[in-house]
mmCIF file of N, CA and C in Angstrom:
data_model
loop_
_atom_site.group_PDB
_atom_site.id
_atom_site.type_symbol
_atom_site.label_atom_id
_atom_site.label_comp_id
_atom_site.label_asym_id
_atom_site.label_seq_id
_atom_site.Cartn_x
_atom_site.Cartn_y
_atom_site.Cartn_z
ATOM 1 N N MET A 1 105.892 276.927 115.830
ATOM 2 C CA MET A 1 105.734 276.367 117.142
ATOM 3 C C MET A 1 106.697 275.190 117.302
ATOM 4 N N PRO A 2 107.525 275.167 118.378
ATOM 5 C CA PRO A 2 108.459 274.067 118.604
ATOM 6 C C PRO A 2 107.724 272.780 118.932
ATOM 7 N N VAL A 3 108.337 271.686 118.457
ATOM 8 C CA VAL A 3 107.763 270.368 118.701
ATOM 9 C C VAL A 3 108.502 269.735 119.867
ATOM 10 N N ASN A 4 107.763 269.227 120.862
ATOM 11 C CA ASN A 4 108.373 268.578 122.010
ATOM 12 C C ASN A 4 108.592 267.103 121.669
ATOM 13 N N LEU A 5 109.847 266.702 121.595
ATOM 14 C CA LEU A 5 110.188 265.322 121.239
ATOM 15 C C LEU A 5 110.459 264.474 122.469
ATOM 16 N N GLY A 6 110.230 264.985 123.605
ATOM 17 C CA GLY A 6 110.461 264.214 124.815
ATOM 18 C C GLY A 6 111.668 264.706 125.570
ATOM 19 N N ARG A 7 111.922 264.099 126.695
ATOM 20 C CA ARG A 7 112.977 264.531 127.597
ATOM 21 C C ARG A 7 114.376 264.387 126.998
ATOM 22 N N ASP A 8 114.633 263.329 126.191
ATOM 23 C CA ASP A 8 115.969 263.076 125.648
ATOM 24 C C ASP A 8 116.187 263.666 124.265
ATOM 25 N N ALA A 9 115.215 264.387 123.788
ATOM 26 C CA ALA A 9 115.331 264.928 122.437
ATOM 27 C C ALA A 9 116.396 266.017 122.384
ATOM 28 N N ARG A 10 117.125 266.065 121.285
ATOM 29 C CA ARG A 10 118.134 267.103 121.059
ATOM 30 C C ARG A 10 117.683 267.916 119.849
ATOM 31 N N PRO A 11 118.050 269.138 119.807
ATOM 32 C CA PRO A 11 117.682 269.954 118.643
ATOM 33 C C PRO A 11 118.344 269.403 117.385
ATOM 34 N N ALA A 12 117.750 269.677 116.235
ATOM 35 C CA ALA A 12 118.240 269.165 114.954
ATOM 36 C C ALA A 12 119.665 269.594 114.679
ATOM 37 N N ALA A 13 120.071 270.745 115.173
ATOM 38 C CA ALA A 13 121.420 271.246 114.917
ATOM 39 C C ALA A 13 122.495 270.350 115.539
ATOM 40 N N ASN A 14 122.163 269.531 116.533
ATOM 41 C CA ASN A 14 123.146 268.683 117.192
ATOM 42 C C ASN A 14 123.250 267.289 116.560
ATOM 43 N N PHE A 15 122.462 266.973 115.539
ATOM 44 C CA PHE A 15 122.500 265.636 114.934
ATOM 45 C C PHE A 15 123.770 265.387 114.121
ATOM 46 N N GLY A 16 124.471 266.434 113.765
ATOM 47 C CA GLY A 16 125.678 266.268 112.953
ATOM 48 C C GLY A 16 126.713 265.381 113.618
ATOM 49 N N TRP A 17 126.947 265.557 114.891
ATOM 50 C CA TRP A 17 127.952 264.734 115.582
ATOM 51 C C TRP A 17 127.549 263.279 115.633
ATOM 52 N N ILE A 18 126.223 263.002 115.684
ATOM 53 C CA ILE A 18 125.754 261.614 115.675
ATOM 54 C C ILE A 18 126.052 260.983 114.327
ATOM 55 N N ASP A 19 125.792 261.728 113.248
ATOM 56 C CA ASP A 19 126.058 261.212 111.906
ATOM 57 C C ASP A 19 127.542 260.897 111.728
ATOM 58 N N ILE A 20 128.393 261.783 112.228
ATOM 59 C CA ILE A 20 129.840 261.571 112.097
ATOM 60 C C ILE A 20 130.263 260.342 112.893
ATOM 61 N N ARG A 21 129.747 260.198 114.101
ATOM 62 C CA ARG A 21 130.108 259.052 114.928
ATOM 63 C C ARG A 21 129.632 257.751 114.279
ATOM 64 N N ILE A 22 128.432 257.734 113.753
ATOM 65 C CA ILE A 22 127.917 256.536 113.072
ATOM 66 C C ILE A 22 128.734 256.237 111.831
ATOM 67 N N GLN A 23 129.038 257.285 111.066
ATOM 68 C CA GLN A 23 129.833 257.098 109.851
ATOM 69 C C GLN A 23 131.212 256.551 110.197
ATOM 70 N N SER A 24 131.849 257.074 111.241
ATOM 71 C CA SER A 24 133.175 256.594 111.644
ATOM 72 C C SER A 24 133.126 255.137 112.059
ATOM 73 N N LYS A 25 132.089 254.770 112.802
ATOM 74 C CA LYS A 25 131.956 253.382 113.243
ATOM 75 C C LYS A 25 131.756 252.452 112.054
ATOM 76 N N VAL A 26 130.942 252.863 111.080
ATOM 77 C CA VAL A 26 130.719 252.058 109.878
ATOM 78 C C VAL A 26 132.014 251.940 109.087
ATOM 79 N N GLU A 27 132.741 253.045 108.943
ATOM 80 C CA GLU A 27 134.010 253.012 108.225
ATOM 81 C C GLU A 27 135.003 252.093 108.927
ATOM 82 N N MET A 28 135.024 252.152 110.272
ATOM 83 C CA MET A 28 135.928 251.300 111.029
ATOM 84 C C MET A 28 135.551 249.830 110.827
ATOM 85 N N GLN A 29 134.254 249.525 110.844
ATOM 86 C CA GLN A 29 133.817 248.141 110.629
ATOM 87 C C GLN A 29 134.153 247.695 109.218
ATOM 88 N N MET A 30 133.964 248.561 108.237
ATOM 89 C CA MET A 30 134.280 248.208 106.848
ATOM 90 C C MET A 30 135.781 247.989 106.685
ATOM 91 N N THR A 31 136.582 248.838 107.330
ATOM 92 C CA THR A 31 138.026 248.667 107.255
ATOM 93 C C THR A 31 138.425 247.324 107.860
ATOM 94 N N THR A 32 137.867 246.985 108.995
ATOM 95 C CA THR A 32 138.165 245.707 109.631
ATOM 96 C C THR A 32 137.714 244.558 108.740
ATOM 97 N N PHE A 33 136.537 244.671 108.182
ATOM 98 C CA PHE A 33 136.027 243.637 107.276
ATOM 99 C C PHE A 33 136.921 243.517 106.046
ATOM 100 N N ASP A 34 137.281 244.676 105.457
ATOM 101 C CA ASP A 34 138.146 244.672 104.276
ATOM 102 C C ASP A 34 139.499 244.037 104.584
ATOM 103 N N GLU A 35 140.047 244.362 105.766
ATOM 104 C CA GLU A 35 141.334 243.785 106.155
ATOM 105 C C GLU A 35 141.226 242.277 106.336
ATOM 106 N N ARG A 36 140.146 241.833 106.961
ATOM 107 C CA ARG A 36 139.938 240.386 107.130
ATOM 108 C C ARG A 36 139.794 239.709 105.777
ATOM 109 N N GLN A 37 139.035 240.335 104.876
ATOM 110 C CA GLN A 37 138.840 239.759 103.553
ATOM 111 C C GLN A 37 140.169 239.666 102.812
ATOM 112 N N LYS A 38 140.966 240.721 102.873
ATOM 113 C CA LYS A 38 142.278 240.696 102.215
ATOM 114 C C LYS A 38 143.171 239.629 102.833
ATOM 115 N N GLY A 39 143.075 239.470 104.150
ATOM 116 C CA GLY A 39 143.848 238.430 104.828
ATOM 117 C C GLY A 39 143.448 237.044 104.360
ATOM 118 N N PHE A 40 142.143 236.811 104.253
ATOM 119 C CA PHE A 40 141.664 235.514 103.769
ATOM 120 C C PHE A 40 142.094 235.277 102.322
ATOM 121 N N GLU A 41 142.033 236.330 101.502
ATOM 122 C CA GLU A 41 142.455 236.198 100.106
ATOM 123 C C GLU A 41 143.941 235.853 100.009
ATOM 124 N N LYS A 42 144.756 236.509 100.831
ATOM 125 C CA LYS A 42 146.194 236.212 100.831
ATOM 126 C C LYS A 42 146.458 234.783 101.291
ATOM 127 N N LYS A 43 145.744 234.361 102.330
ATOM 128 C CA LYS A 43 145.918 233.000 102.835
ATOM 129 C C LYS A 43 145.500 231.987 101.775
ATOM 130 N N PHE A 44 144.388 232.244 101.098
ATOM 131 C CA PHE A 44 143.926 231.342 100.043
ATOM 132 C C PHE A 44 144.966 231.247 98.931
ATOM 133 N N ALA A 45 145.473 232.385 98.489
ATOM 134 C CA ALA A 45 146.493 232.391 97.430
ATOM 135 C C ALA A 45 147.747 231.656 97.882
ATOM 136 N N HIS A 46 148.149 231.874 99.125
ATOM 137 C CA HIS A 46 149.325 231.193 99.670
ATOM 138 C C HIS A 46 149.092 229.680 99.724
ATOM 139 N N ASP A 47 147.925 229.275 100.207
ATOM 140 C CA ASP A 47 147.597 227.849 100.289
ATOM 141 C C ASP A 47 147.565 227.202 98.909
ATOM 142 N N GLN A 48 147.018 227.913 97.928
ATOM 143 C CA GLN A 48 146.967 227.384 96.574
ATOM 144 C C GLN A 48 148.379 227.226 95.996
ATOM 145 N N ASP A 49 149.234 228.180 96.288
ATOM 146 C CA ASP A 49 150.623 228.102 95.827
ATOM 147 C C ASP A 49 151.327 226.903 96.456
ATOM 148 N N LEU A 50 151.138 226.706 97.760
ATOM 149 C CA LEU A 50 151.749 225.559 98.439
ATOM 150 C C LEU A 50 151.196 224.241 97.894
ATOM 151 N N LYS A 51 149.892 224.206 97.631
ATOM 152 C CA LYS A 51 149.269 222.997 97.086
ATOM 153 C C LYS A 51 149.877 222.663 95.724
ATOM 154 N N PHE A 52 150.034 223.673 94.872
ATOM 155 C CA PHE A 52 150.620 223.453 93.556
ATOM 156 C C PHE A 52 152.048 222.923 93.674
ATOM 157 N N LYS A 53 152.836 223.538 94.551
ATOM 158 C CA LYS A 53 154.226 223.100 94.728
ATOM 159 C C LYS A 53 154.291 221.672 95.271
ATOM 160 N N ALA A 54 153.441 221.370 96.249
ATOM 161 C CA ALA A 54 153.441 220.028 96.838
ATOM 162 C C ALA A 54 153.023 218.983 95.811
ATOM 163 N N GLU A 55 151.995 219.277 95.030
ATOM 164 C CA GLU A 55 151.548 218.312 94.021
ATOM 165 C C GLU A 55 152.591 218.139 92.920
ATOM 166 N N SER A 56 153.284 219.205 92.584
ATOM 167 C CA SER A 56 154.345 219.101 91.582
ATOM 168 C C SER A 56 155.488 218.215 92.089
ATOM 169 N N ARG A 57 155.860 218.391 93.351
ATOM 170 C CA ARG A 57 156.899 217.528 93.940
ATOM 171 C C ARG A 57 156.421 216.080 94.025
ATOM 172 N N ARG A 58 155.162 215.911 94.419
ATOM 173 C CA ARG A 58 154.596 214.560 94.491
ATOM 174 C C ARG A 58 154.636 213.902 93.121
ATOM 175 N N ASN A 59 154.273 214.640 92.084
ATOM 176 C CA ASN A 59 154.281 214.077 90.733
ATOM 177 C C ASN A 59 155.690 213.684 90.301
ATOM 178 N N LYS A 60 156.670 214.463 90.710
ATOM 179 C CA LYS A 60 158.059 214.102 90.394
ATOM 180 C C LYS A 60 158.425 212.788 91.090
ATOM 181 N N MET A 61 158.056 212.687 92.366
ATOM 182 C CA MET A 61 158.398 211.476 93.119
ATOM 183 C C MET A 61 157.674 210.245 92.574
ATOM 184 N N ILE A 62 156.389 210.397 92.214
ATOM 185 C CA ILE A 62 155.658 209.241 91.689
ATOM 186 C C ILE A 62 156.194 208.864 90.317
ATOM 187 N N ALA A 63 156.617 209.844 89.531
ATOM 188 C CA ALA A 63 157.204 209.560 88.226
ATOM 189 C C ALA A 63 158.533 208.822 88.386
ATOM 190 N N GLU A 64 159.328 209.227 89.363
ATOM 191 C CA GLU A 64 160.600 208.536 89.621
ATOM 192 C C GLU A 64 160.346 207.120 90.118
ATOM 193 N N TRP A 65 159.320 206.942 90.956
ATOM 194 C CA TRP A 65 158.950 205.619 91.455
ATOM 195 C C TRP A 65 158.532 204.708 90.290
ATOM 196 N N ALA A 66 157.661 205.239 89.432
ATOM 197 C CA ALA A 66 157.208 204.461 88.272
ATOM 198 C C ALA A 66 158.353 204.252 87.293
ATOM 199 N N GLY A 67 159.181 205.286 87.126
ATOM 200 C CA GLY A 67 160.323 205.164 86.215
ATOM 201 C C GLY A 67 161.273 204.056 86.634
ATOM 202 N N ALA A 68 161.472 203.887 87.941
ATOM 203 C CA ALA A 68 162.330 202.805 88.441
ATOM 204 C C ALA A 68 161.723 201.452 88.088
ATOM 205 N N LYS A 69 160.404 201.331 88.198
ATOM 206 C CA LYS A 69 159.735 200.072 87.844
ATOM 207 C C LYS A 69 159.792 199.812 86.344
ATOM 208 N N LEU A 70 159.842 200.914 85.559
ATOM 209 C CA LEU A 70 159.884 200.792 84.103
ATOM 210 C C LEU A 70 161.313 200.674 83.570
ATOM 211 N N GLY A 71 162.292 200.869 84.438
ATOM 212 C CA GLY A 71 163.689 200.806 84.007
ATOM 213 C C GLY A 71 164.145 202.071 83.295
ATOM 214 N N ILE A 72 163.521 203.179 83.605
ATOM 215 C CA ILE A 72 163.884 204.457 82.983
ATOM 216 C C ILE A 72 164.874 205.174 83.894
ATOM 217 N N ALA A 73 165.938 205.732 83.300
ATOM 218 C CA ALA A 73 166.945 206.452 84.073
ATOM 219 C C ALA A 73 167.517 207.588 83.228
ATOM 220 N N GLY A 74 168.289 208.453 83.883
ATOM 221 C CA GLY A 74 168.978 209.538 83.192
ATOM 222 C C GLY A 74 168.047 210.553 82.572
ATOM 223 N N PRO A 75 168.434 211.051 81.402
ATOM 224 C CA PRO A 75 167.614 212.072 80.733
ATOM 225 C C PRO A 75 166.204 211.569 80.374
ATOM 226 N N ALA A 76 166.082 210.288 80.126
ATOM 227 C CA ALA A 76 164.756 209.729 79.823
ATOM 228 C C ALA A 76 163.840 209.848 81.045
ATOM 229 N N LEU A 77 164.408 209.711 82.239
ATOM 230 C CA LEU A 77 163.618 209.863 83.454
ATOM 231 C C LEU A 77 163.149 211.307 83.607
ATOM 232 N N ASP A 78 164.018 212.256 83.278
ATOM 233 C CA ASP A 78 163.626 213.671 83.338
ATOM 234 C C ASP A 78 162.457 213.943 82.387
ATOM 235 N N GLU A 79 162.496 213.346 81.226
ATOM 236 C CA GLU A 79 161.395 213.509 80.261
ATOM 237 C C GLU A 79 160.124 212.839 80.767
ATOM 238 N N TYR A 80 160.276 211.705 81.437
ATOM 239 C CA TYR A 80 159.116 211.011 81.982
ATOM 240 C C TYR A 80 158.472 211.830 83.105
ATOM 241 N N VAL A 81 159.295 212.454 83.935
ATOM 242 C CA VAL A 81 158.784 213.327 84.996
ATOM 243 C C VAL A 81 157.970 214.468 84.369
ATOM 244 N N LYS A 82 158.492 215.065 83.306
ATOM 245 C CA LYS A 82 157.766 216.144 82.618
ATOM 246 C C LYS A 82 156.442 215.639 82.061
ATOM 247 N N ALA A 83 156.438 214.429 81.513
ATOM 248 C CA ALA A 83 155.217 213.863 80.945
ATOM 249 C C ALA A 83 154.159 213.612 82.022
ATOM 250 N N VAL A 84 154.600 213.146 83.190
ATOM 251 C CA VAL A 84 153.656 212.906 84.292
ATOM 252 C C VAL A 84 153.107 214.237 84.796
ATOM 253 N N ARG A 85 153.964 215.230 84.932
ATOM 254 C CA ARG A 85 153.495 216.554 85.366
ATOM 255 C C ARG A 85 152.516 217.145 84.360
ATOM 256 N N LYS A 86 152.794 216.935 83.098
ATOM 257 C CA LYS A 86 151.888 217.426 82.053
ATOM 258 C C LYS A 86 150.551 216.685 82.108
ATOM 259 N N ALA A 87 150.597 215.391 82.379
ATOM 260 C CA ALA A 87 149.367 214.603 82.482
ATOM 261 C C ALA A 87 148.483 215.120 83.611
ATOM 262 N N ASP A 88 149.104 215.642 84.662
ATOM 263 C CA ASP A 88 148.336 216.150 85.801
ATOM 264 C C ASP A 88 147.509 217.370 85.431
ATOM 265 N N LEU A 89 147.874 218.050 84.369
ATOM 266 C CA LEU A 89 147.144 219.240 83.941
ATOM 267 C C LEU A 89 145.935 218.903 83.072
ATOM 268 N N ALA A 90 145.769 217.642 82.709
ATOM 269 C CA ALA A 90 144.689 217.242 81.812
ATOM 270 C C ALA A 90 143.314 217.451 82.420
ATOM 271 N N GLU A 91 143.176 217.158 83.698
ATOM 272 C CA GLU A 91 141.882 217.327 84.363
ATOM 273 C C GLU A 91 142.105 217.554 85.845
ATOM 274 N N LYS A 92 141.048 217.946 86.510
ATOM 275 C CA LYS A 92 141.116 218.192 87.952
ATOM 276 C C LYS A 92 141.241 216.865 88.689
ATOM 277 N N GLY A 93 142.004 216.869 89.765
ATOM 278 C CA GLY A 93 142.154 215.653 90.563
ATOM 279 C C GLY A 93 143.372 214.846 90.147
ATOM 280 N N ASP A 94 143.467 213.662 90.723
ATOM 281 C CA ASP A 94 144.646 212.814 90.524
ATOM 282 C C ASP A 94 144.430 211.681 89.528
ATOM 283 N N ASP A 95 143.201 211.506 89.058
ATOM 284 C CA ASP A 95 142.897 210.374 88.181
ATOM 285 C C ASP A 95 143.729 210.370 86.912
ATOM 286 N N ASP A 96 144.027 211.546 86.364
ATOM 287 C CA ASP A 96 144.809 211.620 85.136
ATOM 288 C C ASP A 96 146.227 211.087 85.348
ATOM 289 N N VAL A 97 146.806 211.382 86.492
ATOM 290 C CA VAL A 97 148.155 210.886 86.792
ATOM 291 C C VAL A 97 148.121 209.373 87.016
ATOM 292 N N VAL A 98 147.135 208.910 87.765
ATOM 293 C CA VAL A 98 147.007 207.472 88.030
ATOM 294 C C VAL A 98 146.834 206.717 86.710
ATOM 295 N N ARG A 99 145.963 207.230 85.837
ATOM 296 C CA ARG A 99 145.748 206.566 84.533
ATOM 297 C C ARG A 99 147.024 206.503 83.716
ATOM 298 N N LYS A 100 147.751 207.606 83.656
ATOM 299 C CA LYS A 100 148.989 207.632 82.859
ATOM 300 C C LYS A 100 149.989 206.610 83.379
ATOM 301 N N ILE A 101 150.227 206.644 84.685
ATOM 302 C CA ILE A 101 151.214 205.730 85.253
ATOM 303 C C ILE A 101 150.749 204.287 85.118
ATOM 304 N N ALA A 102 149.475 204.016 85.392
ATOM 305 C CA ALA A 102 148.946 202.648 85.270
ATOM 306 C C ALA A 102 149.085 202.158 83.836
ATOM 307 N N LYS A 103 148.791 203.015 82.864
ATOM 308 C CA LYS A 103 148.907 202.633 81.450
ATOM 309 C C LYS A 103 150.361 202.366 81.074
ATOM 310 N N ASP A 104 151.249 203.262 81.509
ATOM 311 C CA ASP A 104 152.672 203.078 81.203
ATOM 312 C C ASP A 104 153.201 201.776 81.797
ATOM 313 N N LEU A 105 152.822 201.491 83.023
ATOM 314 C CA LEU A 105 153.265 200.251 83.664
ATOM 315 C C LEU A 105 152.661 199.035 82.963
ATOM 316 N N ALA A 106 151.376 199.105 82.638
ATOM 317 C CA ALA A 106 150.712 197.984 81.964
ATOM 318 C C ALA A 106 151.324 197.740 80.584
ATOM 319 N N ASP A 107 151.660 198.811 79.874
ATOM 320 C CA ASP A 107 152.270 198.678 78.541
ATOM 321 C C ASP A 107 153.614 197.957 78.603
ATOM 322 N N LYS A 108 154.309 198.075 79.713
ATOM 323 C CA LYS A 108 155.603 197.393 79.887
ATOM 324 C C LYS A 108 155.447 196.053 80.589
ATOM 325 N N GLY A 109 154.203 195.675 80.893
ATOM 326 C CA GLY A 109 153.956 194.392 81.531
ATOM 327 C C GLY A 109 154.229 194.370 83.026
ATOM 328 N N VAL A 110 154.266 195.539 83.650
ATOM 329 C CA VAL A 110 154.492 195.628 85.086
ATOM 330 C C VAL A 110 153.118 195.717 85.763
ATOM 331 N N ALA A 111 152.827 194.725 86.578
ATOM 332 C CA ALA A 111 151.516 194.674 87.237
ATOM 333 C C ALA A 111 151.534 195.469 88.535
ATOM 334 N N VAL A 112 150.831 196.585 88.531
ATOM 335 C CA VAL A 112 150.689 197.415 89.730
ATOM 336 C C VAL A 112 149.234 197.871 89.777
ATOM 337 N N ALA A 113 148.594 197.659 90.900
ATOM 338 C CA ALA A 113 147.193 198.056 91.058
ATOM 339 C C ALA A 113 147.079 199.572 91.204
ATOM 340 N N ASP A 114 145.952 200.098 90.763
ATOM 341 C CA ASP A 114 145.697 201.529 90.900
ATOM 342 C C ASP A 114 145.765 201.971 92.366
ATOM 343 N N ASP A 115 145.302 201.105 93.260
ATOM 344 C CA ASP A 115 145.351 201.443 94.692
ATOM 345 C C ASP A 115 146.781 201.624 95.184
ATOM 346 N N GLU A 116 147.683 200.805 94.678
ATOM 347 C CA GLU A 116 149.089 200.942 95.073
ATOM 348 C C GLU A 116 149.652 202.271 94.571
ATOM 349 N N ILE A 117 149.280 202.648 93.354
ATOM 350 C CA ILE A 117 149.730 203.938 92.812
ATOM 351 C C ILE A 117 149.179 205.079 93.670
ATOM 352 N N ARG A 118 147.897 205.003 94.004
ATOM 353 C CA ARG A 118 147.275 206.049 94.824
ATOM 354 C C ARG A 118 147.911 206.110 96.223
ATOM 355 N N ASN A 119 148.211 204.958 96.803
ATOM 356 C CA ASN A 119 148.871 204.940 98.114
ATOM 357 C C ASN A 119 150.246 205.589 98.049
ATOM 358 N N GLN A 120 150.989 205.288 97.003
ATOM 359 C CA GLN A 120 152.309 205.900 96.824
ATOM 360 C C GLN A 120 152.164 207.405 96.654
ATOM 361 N N MET A 121 151.164 207.816 95.879
ATOM 362 C CA MET A 121 150.949 209.247 95.665
ATOM 363 C C MET A 121 150.624 209.948 96.990
ATOM 364 N N ALA A 122 149.832 209.311 97.828
ATOM 365 C CA ALA A 122 149.484 209.892 99.130
ATOM 366 C C ALA A 122 150.732 210.022 100.005
ATOM 367 N N GLU A 123 151.560 208.985 100.015
ATOM 368 C CA GLU A 123 152.803 209.042 100.796
ATOM 369 C C GLU A 123 153.730 210.129 100.279
ATOM 370 N N PHE A 124 153.851 210.215 98.949
ATOM 371 C CA PHE A 124 154.727 211.223 98.366
ATOM 372 C C PHE A 124 154.190 212.636 98.596
ATOM 373 N N LEU A 125 152.870 212.806 98.602
ATOM 374 C CA LEU A 125 152.295 214.125 98.876
ATOM 375 C C LEU A 125 152.597 214.542 100.314
ATOM 376 N N ALA A 126 152.460 213.614 101.240
ATOM 377 C CA ALA A 126 152.780 213.913 102.642
ATOM 378 C C ALA A 126 154.250 214.299 102.783
ATOM 379 N N LYS A 127 155.120 213.583 102.098
ATOM 380 C CA LYS A 127 156.554 213.902 102.138
ATOM 381 C C LYS A 127 156.812 215.261 101.512
ATOM 382 N N ALA A 128 156.167 215.551 100.395
ATOM 383 C CA ALA A 128 156.355 216.834 99.709
ATOM 384 C C ALA A 128 155.915 217.990 100.599
ATOM 385 N N ILE A 129 154.786 217.829 101.269
ATOM 386 C CA ILE A 129 154.295 218.870 102.176
ATOM 387 C C ILE A 129 155.284 219.077 103.316
ATOM 388 N N GLY A 130 155.766 217.980 103.882
ATOM 389 C CA GLY A 130 156.756 218.067 104.953
ATOM 390 C C GLY A 130 158.029 218.767 104.494
ATOM 391 N N ASP A 131 158.479 218.442 103.299
ATOM 392 C CA ASP A 131 159.684 219.083 102.755
ATOM 393 C C ASP A 131 159.477 220.586 102.570
ATOM 394 N N ILE A 132 158.332 220.957 102.041
ATOM 395 C CA ILE A 132 158.052 222.380 101.813
ATOM 396 C C ILE A 132 157.953 223.135 103.142
ATOM 397 N N GLU A 133 157.270 222.535 104.097
ATOM 398 C CA GLU A 133 157.117 223.193 105.397
ATOM 399 C C GLU A 133 158.442 223.346 106.132
ATOM 400 N N SER A 134 159.353 222.397 105.908
ATOM 401 C CA SER A 134 160.650 222.483 106.582
ATOM 402 C C SER A 134 161.673 223.284 105.772
ATOM 403 N N GLY A 135 161.247 223.782 104.618
ATOM 404 C CA GLY A 135 162.125 224.627 103.813
ATOM 405 C C GLY A 135 163.074 223.888 102.907
ATOM 406 N N ARG A 136 162.816 222.616 102.679
ATOM 407 C CA ARG A 136 163.698 221.860 101.771
ATOM 408 C C ARG A 136 163.242 221.969 100.363
#
């Protein structure tokens, strides 16, 4: 005996097209979501790369600034830049660089406050970002 499902009911044989339409819509939404996720991942990776490059340039500039105060020049300055960049890898954040430079300056008797070092680092980071964005 047939079951009356109401005025809008369709026979079971016609449900296949509904399943396909729902499946296509879900696949389309997943594709859009996947594309957005991949876009965000690419942007994050790009931003991280730019951050690394900018901080590396900033560290070079702060090392050159400190090197001038310490009287370091030539190949010794290049080695000092490498040492400051290496110090930045010691821990997360900028404290490791500030400590290294402050210690180096204090060891040579050059009085510079940590705040002055941090201010210089902020200025150099802004310059580094500007240089990278302008393609320099």
